[in-house]
Coordinates of C-alpha atoms and ligand atoms in Angstrom, one line a residue:
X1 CA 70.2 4.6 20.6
X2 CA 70.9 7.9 19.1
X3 CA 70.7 8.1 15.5
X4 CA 74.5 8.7 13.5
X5 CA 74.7 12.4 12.4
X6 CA 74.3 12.4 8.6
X7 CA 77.3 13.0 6.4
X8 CA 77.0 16.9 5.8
X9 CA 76.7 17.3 9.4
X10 CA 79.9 15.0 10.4
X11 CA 81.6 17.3 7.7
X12 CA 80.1 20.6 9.1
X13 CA 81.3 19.8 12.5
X14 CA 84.8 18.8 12.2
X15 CA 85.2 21.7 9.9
X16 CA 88.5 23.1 10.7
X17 CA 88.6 26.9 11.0
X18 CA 91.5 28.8 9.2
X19 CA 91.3 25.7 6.4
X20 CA 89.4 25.7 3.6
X21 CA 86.7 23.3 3.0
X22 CA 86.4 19.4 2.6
X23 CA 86.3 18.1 -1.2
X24 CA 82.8 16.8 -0.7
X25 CA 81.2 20.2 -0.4
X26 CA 83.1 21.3 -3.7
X27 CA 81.9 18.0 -5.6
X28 CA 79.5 16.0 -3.7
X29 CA 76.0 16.4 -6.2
X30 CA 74.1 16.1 -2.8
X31 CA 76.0 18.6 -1.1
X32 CA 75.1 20.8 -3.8
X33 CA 71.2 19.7 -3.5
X34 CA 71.3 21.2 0.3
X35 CA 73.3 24.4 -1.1
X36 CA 70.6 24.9 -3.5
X37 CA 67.6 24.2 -0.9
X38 CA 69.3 26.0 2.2
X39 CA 72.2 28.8 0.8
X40 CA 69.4 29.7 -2.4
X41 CA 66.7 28.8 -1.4
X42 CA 66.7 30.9 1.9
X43 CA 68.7 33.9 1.5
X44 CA 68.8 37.0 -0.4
X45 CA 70.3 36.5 -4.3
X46 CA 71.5 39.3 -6.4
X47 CA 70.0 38.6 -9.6
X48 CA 71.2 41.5 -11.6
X49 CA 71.2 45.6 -11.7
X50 CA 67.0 46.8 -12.2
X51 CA 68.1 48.6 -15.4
X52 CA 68.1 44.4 -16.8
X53 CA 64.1 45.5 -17.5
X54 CA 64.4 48.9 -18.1
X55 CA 60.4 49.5 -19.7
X56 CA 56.9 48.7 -18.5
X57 CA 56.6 44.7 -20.1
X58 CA 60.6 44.0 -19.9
X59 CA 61.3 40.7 -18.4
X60 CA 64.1 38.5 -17.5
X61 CA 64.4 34.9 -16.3
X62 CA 66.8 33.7 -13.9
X63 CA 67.9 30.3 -13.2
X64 CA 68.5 28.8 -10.0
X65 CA 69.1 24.7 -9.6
X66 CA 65.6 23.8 -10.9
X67 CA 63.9 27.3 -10.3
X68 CA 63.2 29.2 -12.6
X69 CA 62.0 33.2 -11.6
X70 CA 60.8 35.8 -13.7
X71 CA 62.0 39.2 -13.3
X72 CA 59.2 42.0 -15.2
X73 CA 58.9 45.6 -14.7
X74 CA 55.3 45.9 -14.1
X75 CA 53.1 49.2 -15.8
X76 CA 53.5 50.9 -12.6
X77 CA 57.6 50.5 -12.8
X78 CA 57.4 48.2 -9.8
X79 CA 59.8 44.9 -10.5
X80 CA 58.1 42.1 -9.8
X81 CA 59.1 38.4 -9.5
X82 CA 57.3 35.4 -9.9
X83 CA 57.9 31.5 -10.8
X84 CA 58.1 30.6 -14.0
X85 CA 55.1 28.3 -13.2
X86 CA 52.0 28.5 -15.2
X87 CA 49.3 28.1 -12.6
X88 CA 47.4 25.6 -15.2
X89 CA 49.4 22.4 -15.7
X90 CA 52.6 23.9 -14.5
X91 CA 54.2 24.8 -18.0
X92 CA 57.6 26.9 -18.0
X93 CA 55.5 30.4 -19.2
X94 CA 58.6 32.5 -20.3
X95 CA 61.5 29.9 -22.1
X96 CA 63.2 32.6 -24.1
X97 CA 66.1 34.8 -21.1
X98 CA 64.7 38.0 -21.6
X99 CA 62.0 39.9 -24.2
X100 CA 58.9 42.3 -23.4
X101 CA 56.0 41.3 -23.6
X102 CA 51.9 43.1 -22.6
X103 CA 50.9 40.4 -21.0
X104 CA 52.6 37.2 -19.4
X105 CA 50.6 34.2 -22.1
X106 CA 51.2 30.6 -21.8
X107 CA 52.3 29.4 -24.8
X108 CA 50.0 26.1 -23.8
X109 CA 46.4 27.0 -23.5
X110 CA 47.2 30.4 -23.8
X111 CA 46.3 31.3 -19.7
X112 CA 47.0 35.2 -19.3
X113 CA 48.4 36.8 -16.6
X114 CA 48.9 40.6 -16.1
X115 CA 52.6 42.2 -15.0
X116 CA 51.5 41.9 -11.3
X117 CA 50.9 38.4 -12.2
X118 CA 47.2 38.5 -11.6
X119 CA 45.6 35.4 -14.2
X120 CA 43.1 37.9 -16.0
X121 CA 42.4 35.3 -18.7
X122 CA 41.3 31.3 -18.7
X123 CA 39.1 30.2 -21.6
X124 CA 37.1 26.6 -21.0
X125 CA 37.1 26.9 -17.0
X126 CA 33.5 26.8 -16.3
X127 CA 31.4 29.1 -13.9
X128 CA 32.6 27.7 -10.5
X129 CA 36.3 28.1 -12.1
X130 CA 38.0 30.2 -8.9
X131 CA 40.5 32.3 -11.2
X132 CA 41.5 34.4 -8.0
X133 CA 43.0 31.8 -6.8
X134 CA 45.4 31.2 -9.9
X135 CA 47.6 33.7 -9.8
X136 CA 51.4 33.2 -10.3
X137 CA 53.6 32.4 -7.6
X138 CA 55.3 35.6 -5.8
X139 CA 59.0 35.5 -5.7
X140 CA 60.0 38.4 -3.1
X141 CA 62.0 41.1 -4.3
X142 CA 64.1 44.0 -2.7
X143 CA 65.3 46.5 -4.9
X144 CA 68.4 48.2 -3.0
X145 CA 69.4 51.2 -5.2
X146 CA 69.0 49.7 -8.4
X147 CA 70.3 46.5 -7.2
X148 CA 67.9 43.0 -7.2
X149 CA 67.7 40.6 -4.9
X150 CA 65.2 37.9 -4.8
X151 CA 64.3 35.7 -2.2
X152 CA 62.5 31.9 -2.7
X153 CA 62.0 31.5 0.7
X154 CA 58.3 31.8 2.5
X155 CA 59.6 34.1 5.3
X156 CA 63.3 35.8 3.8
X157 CA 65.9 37.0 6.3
X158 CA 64.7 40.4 7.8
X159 CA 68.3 41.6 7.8
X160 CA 68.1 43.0 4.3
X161 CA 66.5 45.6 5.5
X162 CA 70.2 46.3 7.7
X163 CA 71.9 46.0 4.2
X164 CA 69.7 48.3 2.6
X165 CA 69.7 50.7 5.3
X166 CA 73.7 50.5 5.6
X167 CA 74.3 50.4 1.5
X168 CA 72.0 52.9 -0.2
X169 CA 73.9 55.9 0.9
X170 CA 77.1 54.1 -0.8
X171 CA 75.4 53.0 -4.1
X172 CA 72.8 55.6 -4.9
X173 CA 75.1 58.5 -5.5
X174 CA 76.0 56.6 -8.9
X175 CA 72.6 56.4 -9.5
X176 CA 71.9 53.1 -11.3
X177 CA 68.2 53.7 -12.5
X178 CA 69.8 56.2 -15.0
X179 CA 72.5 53.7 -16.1
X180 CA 71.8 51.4 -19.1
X181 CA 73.6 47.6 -20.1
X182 CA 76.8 48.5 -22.2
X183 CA 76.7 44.6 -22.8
X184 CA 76.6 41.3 -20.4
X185 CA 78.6 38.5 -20.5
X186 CA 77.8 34.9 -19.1
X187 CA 80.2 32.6 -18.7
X188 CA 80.3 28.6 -17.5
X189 CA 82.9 28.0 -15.2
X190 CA 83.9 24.2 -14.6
X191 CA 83.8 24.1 -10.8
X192 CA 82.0 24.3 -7.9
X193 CA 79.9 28.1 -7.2
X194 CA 82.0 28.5 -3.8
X195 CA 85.2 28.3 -5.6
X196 CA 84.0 30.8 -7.6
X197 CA 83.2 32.9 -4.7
X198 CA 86.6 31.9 -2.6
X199 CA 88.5 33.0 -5.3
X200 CA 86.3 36.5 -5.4
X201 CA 87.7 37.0 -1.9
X202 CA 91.1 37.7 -1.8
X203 CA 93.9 38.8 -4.1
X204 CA 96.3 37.1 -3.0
X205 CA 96.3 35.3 -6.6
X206 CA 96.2 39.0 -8.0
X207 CA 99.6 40.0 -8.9
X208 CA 100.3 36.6 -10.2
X209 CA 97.3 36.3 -12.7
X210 CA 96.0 39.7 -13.2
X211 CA 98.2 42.1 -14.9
X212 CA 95.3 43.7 -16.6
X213 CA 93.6 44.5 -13.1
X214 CA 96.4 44.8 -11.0
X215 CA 97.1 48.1 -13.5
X216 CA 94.5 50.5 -11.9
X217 CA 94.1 47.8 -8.5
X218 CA 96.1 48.5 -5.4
X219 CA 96.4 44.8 -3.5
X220 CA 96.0 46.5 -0.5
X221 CA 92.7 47.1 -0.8
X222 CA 91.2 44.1 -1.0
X223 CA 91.5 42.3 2.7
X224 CA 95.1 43.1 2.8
X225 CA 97.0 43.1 6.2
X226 CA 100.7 43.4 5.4
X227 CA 103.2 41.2 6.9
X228 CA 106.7 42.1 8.6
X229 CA 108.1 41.3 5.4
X230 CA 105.4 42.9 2.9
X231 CA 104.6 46.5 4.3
X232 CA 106.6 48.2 1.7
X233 CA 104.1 50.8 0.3
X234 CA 101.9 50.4 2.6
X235 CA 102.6 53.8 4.8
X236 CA 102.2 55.7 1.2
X237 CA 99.2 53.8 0.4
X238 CA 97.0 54.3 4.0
X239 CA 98.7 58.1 3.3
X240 CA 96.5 58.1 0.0
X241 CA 93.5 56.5 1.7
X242 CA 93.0 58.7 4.5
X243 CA 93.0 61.7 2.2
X244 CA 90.9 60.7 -0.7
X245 CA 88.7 59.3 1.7
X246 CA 88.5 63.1 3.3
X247 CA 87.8 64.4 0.0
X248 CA 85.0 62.3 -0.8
X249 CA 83.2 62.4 2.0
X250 CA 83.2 65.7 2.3
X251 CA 81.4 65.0 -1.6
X252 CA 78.6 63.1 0.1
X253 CA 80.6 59.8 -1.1
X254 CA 80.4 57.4 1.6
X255 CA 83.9 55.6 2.2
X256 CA 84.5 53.7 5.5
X257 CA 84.9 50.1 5.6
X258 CA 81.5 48.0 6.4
X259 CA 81.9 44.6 6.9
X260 CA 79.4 42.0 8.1
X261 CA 80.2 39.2 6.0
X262 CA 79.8 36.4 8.5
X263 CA 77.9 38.1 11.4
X264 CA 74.8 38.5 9.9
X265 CA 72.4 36.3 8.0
X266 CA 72.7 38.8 4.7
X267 CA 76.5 38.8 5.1
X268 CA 78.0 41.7 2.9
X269 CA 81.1 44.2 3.1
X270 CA 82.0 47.6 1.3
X271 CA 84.4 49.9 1.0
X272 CA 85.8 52.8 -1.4
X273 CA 88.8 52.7 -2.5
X274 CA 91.6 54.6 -4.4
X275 CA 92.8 53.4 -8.0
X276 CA 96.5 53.3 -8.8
X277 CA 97.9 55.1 -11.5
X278 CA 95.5 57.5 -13.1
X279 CA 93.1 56.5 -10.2
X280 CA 90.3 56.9 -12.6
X281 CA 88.5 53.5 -13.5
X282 CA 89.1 49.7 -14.1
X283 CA 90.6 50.4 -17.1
X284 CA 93.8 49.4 -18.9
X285 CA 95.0 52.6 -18.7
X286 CA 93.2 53.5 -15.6
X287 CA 91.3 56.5 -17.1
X288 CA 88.0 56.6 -17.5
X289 CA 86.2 54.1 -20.4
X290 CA 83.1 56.4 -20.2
X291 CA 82.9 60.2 -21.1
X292 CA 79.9 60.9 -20.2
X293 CA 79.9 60.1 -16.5
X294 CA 77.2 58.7 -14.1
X295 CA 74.7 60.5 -12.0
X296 CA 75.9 64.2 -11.8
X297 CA 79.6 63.4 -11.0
X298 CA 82.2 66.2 -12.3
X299 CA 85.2 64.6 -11.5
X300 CA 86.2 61.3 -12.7
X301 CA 88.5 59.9 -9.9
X302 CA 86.5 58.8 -7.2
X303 CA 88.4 55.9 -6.8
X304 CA 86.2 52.2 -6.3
X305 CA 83.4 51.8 -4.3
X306 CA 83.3 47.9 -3.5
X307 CA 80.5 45.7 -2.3
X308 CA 79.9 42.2 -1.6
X309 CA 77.6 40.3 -1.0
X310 CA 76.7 36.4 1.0
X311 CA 76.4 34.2 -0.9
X312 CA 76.8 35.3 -4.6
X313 CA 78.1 38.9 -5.8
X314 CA 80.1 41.4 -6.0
X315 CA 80.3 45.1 -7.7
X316 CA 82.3 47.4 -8.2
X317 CA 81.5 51.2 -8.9
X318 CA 83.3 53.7 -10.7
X319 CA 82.8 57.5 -11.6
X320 CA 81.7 56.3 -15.3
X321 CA 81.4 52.9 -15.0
X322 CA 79.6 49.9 -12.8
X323 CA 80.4 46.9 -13.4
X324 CA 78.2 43.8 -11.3
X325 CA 78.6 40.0 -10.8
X326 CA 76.2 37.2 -10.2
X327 CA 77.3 33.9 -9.5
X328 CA 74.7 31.4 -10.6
X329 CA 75.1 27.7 -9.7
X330 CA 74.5 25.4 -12.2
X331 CA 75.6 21.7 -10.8
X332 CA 78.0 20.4 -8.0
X333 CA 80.8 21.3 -10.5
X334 CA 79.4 23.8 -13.3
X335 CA 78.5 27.9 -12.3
X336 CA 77.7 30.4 -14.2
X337 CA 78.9 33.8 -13.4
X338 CA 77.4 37.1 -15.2
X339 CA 79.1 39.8 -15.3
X340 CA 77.1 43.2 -16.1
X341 CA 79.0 46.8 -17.5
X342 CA 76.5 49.9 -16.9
X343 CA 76.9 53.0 -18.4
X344 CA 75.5 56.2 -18.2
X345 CA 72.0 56.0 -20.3
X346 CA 72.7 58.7 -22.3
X347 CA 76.5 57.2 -23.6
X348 CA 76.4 57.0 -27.0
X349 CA 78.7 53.6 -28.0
X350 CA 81.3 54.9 -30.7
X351 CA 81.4 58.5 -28.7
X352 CA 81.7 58.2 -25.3
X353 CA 82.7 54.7 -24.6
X354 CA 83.8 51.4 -27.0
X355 CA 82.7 48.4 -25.5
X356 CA 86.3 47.0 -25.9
X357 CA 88.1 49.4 -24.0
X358 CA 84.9 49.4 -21.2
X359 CA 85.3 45.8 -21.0
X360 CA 88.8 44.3 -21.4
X361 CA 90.0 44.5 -17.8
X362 CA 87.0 42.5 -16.4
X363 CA 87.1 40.3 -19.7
X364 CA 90.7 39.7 -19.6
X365 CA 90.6 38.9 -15.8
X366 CA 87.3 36.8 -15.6
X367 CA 88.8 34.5 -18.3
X368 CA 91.7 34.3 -16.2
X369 CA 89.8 33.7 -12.7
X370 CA 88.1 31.1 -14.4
X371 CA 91.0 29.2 -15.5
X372 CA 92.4 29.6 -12.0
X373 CA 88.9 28.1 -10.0
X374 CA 88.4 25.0 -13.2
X375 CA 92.3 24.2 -12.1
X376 CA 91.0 24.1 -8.3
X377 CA 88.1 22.0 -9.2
X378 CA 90.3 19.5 -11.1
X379 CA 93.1 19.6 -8.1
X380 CA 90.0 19.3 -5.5
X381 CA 88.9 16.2 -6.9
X382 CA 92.0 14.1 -6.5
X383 CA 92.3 11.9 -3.4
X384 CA 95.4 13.8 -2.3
X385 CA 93.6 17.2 -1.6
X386 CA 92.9 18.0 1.7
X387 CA 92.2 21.5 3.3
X388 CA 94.7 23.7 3.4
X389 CA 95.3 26.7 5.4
X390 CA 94.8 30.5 4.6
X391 CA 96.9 33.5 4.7
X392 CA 95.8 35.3 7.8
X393 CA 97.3 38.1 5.8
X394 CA 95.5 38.2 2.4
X395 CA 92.8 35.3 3.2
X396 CA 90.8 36.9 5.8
X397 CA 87.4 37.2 4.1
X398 CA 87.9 33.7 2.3
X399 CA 87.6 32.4 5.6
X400 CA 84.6 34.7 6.5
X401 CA 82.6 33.1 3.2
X402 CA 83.8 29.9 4.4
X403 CA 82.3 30.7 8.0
X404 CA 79.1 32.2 6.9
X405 CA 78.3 29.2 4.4
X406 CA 78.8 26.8 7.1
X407 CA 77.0 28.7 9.5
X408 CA 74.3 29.2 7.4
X409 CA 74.0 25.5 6.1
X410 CA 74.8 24.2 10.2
X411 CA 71.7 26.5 10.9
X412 CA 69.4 25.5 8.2
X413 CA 70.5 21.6 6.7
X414 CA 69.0 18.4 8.5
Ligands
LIG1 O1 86.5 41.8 -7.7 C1 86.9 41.8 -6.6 O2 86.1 41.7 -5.7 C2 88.4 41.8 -6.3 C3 89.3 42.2 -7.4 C4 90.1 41.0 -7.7 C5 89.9 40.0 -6.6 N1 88.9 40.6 -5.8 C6 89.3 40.7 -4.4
LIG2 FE1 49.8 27.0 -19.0 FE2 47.9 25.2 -19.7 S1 49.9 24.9 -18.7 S2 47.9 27.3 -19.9
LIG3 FE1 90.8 37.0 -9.6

């Protein structure tokens, strides 16, 4: 007699394609358990822009279900990542989010561990003690332009190396290692992580909830195919496209549309994109929030370069401005996502950007995204929800995270 396939893998199979997904996967605690072990525990995460540890000793920690990583920038600049594990009785070693510190000491018997994470220090261990083979935990890390992404798994997808090939020629020009934090902002959002990312993926919920974005955001970027009855604009629009896109190539700005987000096992997509109005930033009046502009740029409308990335972030890149999201699951039904604004490092606050005016379109539009995925969540739990289909039109890559997450968990999940 054949044993019954197990409940995530009756719901993975009769998963209907164009629909979104059944309510367990958005509230089930041990659906969540296999997301955490399979979708985070096995695939490249974006944990946050390298400038988070800026000098030699820096350190952040990042959360993930019950793992905790620590981020440090090691003396030779390398950035390192390890678990949050001391190698003695298994104390959490770093509890504060972030500080700088010489040396990684465990605050329980004081066990020392360099920035490479070598233990260089064990008092009351005895002569046959084997201290070699107490070093932290390694966490691999790939640092794509500025950009981290850590991997818990033993052997991590080889792809990354595809993304990195693929993406540093977009990113680099804006030159992230000489950007600094303006500010981050965390925020707890009452639903499921996919939700969070579904709702990342299109726009069609753009001009109804984001009149702060949809000031310097064209819809038509973003996945848009227009319908018979929806083209208006669009002619002008590809018009704009095909020129800007001319102009900043010939700039050494890459442009074209890249998109992999359910074909390979580090799923991502990017493109460039013209702003509206002023065409200069995410701003409320579209103009750039920062004087002093990144990298070497002289001109201040080079439009958006977008990237996304399986399974959690997304980034958009501006002439003076970066601003980068990591979506962080916290339970079946709690997420945190945290968004990070980079500036120039040489900015001064007060003269060439306020933090206000650098941060009120993504502010004003998170709060509002969040509203949007907690009222999902809440509609998702009643016993009247079933899937529902997508726009072909404006839902295209919602249904490409939906594919690669349950690709990815059919692959991996027992
Ligand atoms: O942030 C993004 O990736 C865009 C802008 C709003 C919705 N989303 C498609
Ligand atoms: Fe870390 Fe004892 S648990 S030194
Ligand atoms: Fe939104």
């Amino acid at each position: 007699m054949s044993t019954p396939a197990s409940p995530l893998r009756t719901l993975l199979d009769r998963r209907k394609s164009g629909y979104s997904l059944e309510a367990p996967f958005y509230t089930d605690p041990a659906i969540f358990e296999q997301d955490i072990k399979h979708i985070f525990g096995q695939h490249w995460i974006y944990v946050g822009p390298e400038v988070m540890v800026p000098e030699e000793g820096d350190f952040v920690t990042i959360e993930i279900g019950r793992t905790s990583v620590l981020i440090v920038r090691s003396d030779d600049m390398q950035v390192n990542a390890f678990h949050n594990v001391c190698r003695h009785r298994g104390s959490r070693l770093c509890t504060e989010h972030k500080g700088s510190v010489g040396n990684l000491v465990c605050p329980y018997h004081q066990w020392t561990y360099n920035l490479e994470g070598t233990l260089l220090f064990a008092e009351h261990m005895g002569e046959s003690f084997n201290r070699s083979g107490h070093n932290l935990k390694p966490v691999h890390v790939r640092n794509i332009a500025g950009l981290i992404f850590i991997c818990l798994a033993e052997n991590p997808p080889k792809d990354i190396e595809d993304l990195a090939a693929a993406m540093t020629p977009y990113i680099a020009p804006h030159r992230i290692s000489d950007c600094k934090i303006a500010t981050q902002i965390d925020i707890i959002e009452d639903c499921n992580w996919k939700l969070t990312m579904e709702n990342n993926r299109e726009c069609y919920h753009c001009r109804g909830n984001h009149p702060e974005l949809t000031i310097s955001l064209y819809e038509y970027g973003f996945g848009y195919a227009p319908t018979p009855e929806n083209c208006e604009g669009i002619d002008q629009y590809n018009q704009i496209l095909e020129q800007r896109h001319q102009q900043w190539e010939a700039m050494g700005l890459p442009c074209r549309e890249l998109d992999h987000l359910d074909d390979c096992i580090t799923g991502f997509r990017t493109q460039r994109l013209p702003l509206d109005r002023a065409g200069q930033s995410q701003t409320m009046n579209a103009k750039v929030a920062s004087s002093k502009l990144l990298a070497d740029f002289q001109q201040a409308d080079l439009g958006a370069l977008s990237f996304w990335t399986q399974p959690n972030s997304w980034h958009h890149f501006m002439s003076d401005h970066i601003v980068t999201f990591t979506v962080l699951p916290i339970s079946a039904e709690k997420t945190m996502v945290r968004t990070t604004w980079l500036v120039h490092k040489d900015a001064v606050e007060g003269r060439d950007y306020n933090l206000k005016d650098l941060t009120a379109v993504w502010v004003a539009t998170n709060a509002q995204d969040r509203a949007l995925v907690e009222r999902s969540q809440q509609g998702i739990r009643s016993d009247a929800y079933e899937p529902g289909p997508y726009s072909p039109f404006t839902e295209m890559l919602v249904e490409k995270f939906c594919n690669w997450y349950t690709n990815r968990l059919s692959a991996l999940a027992e």
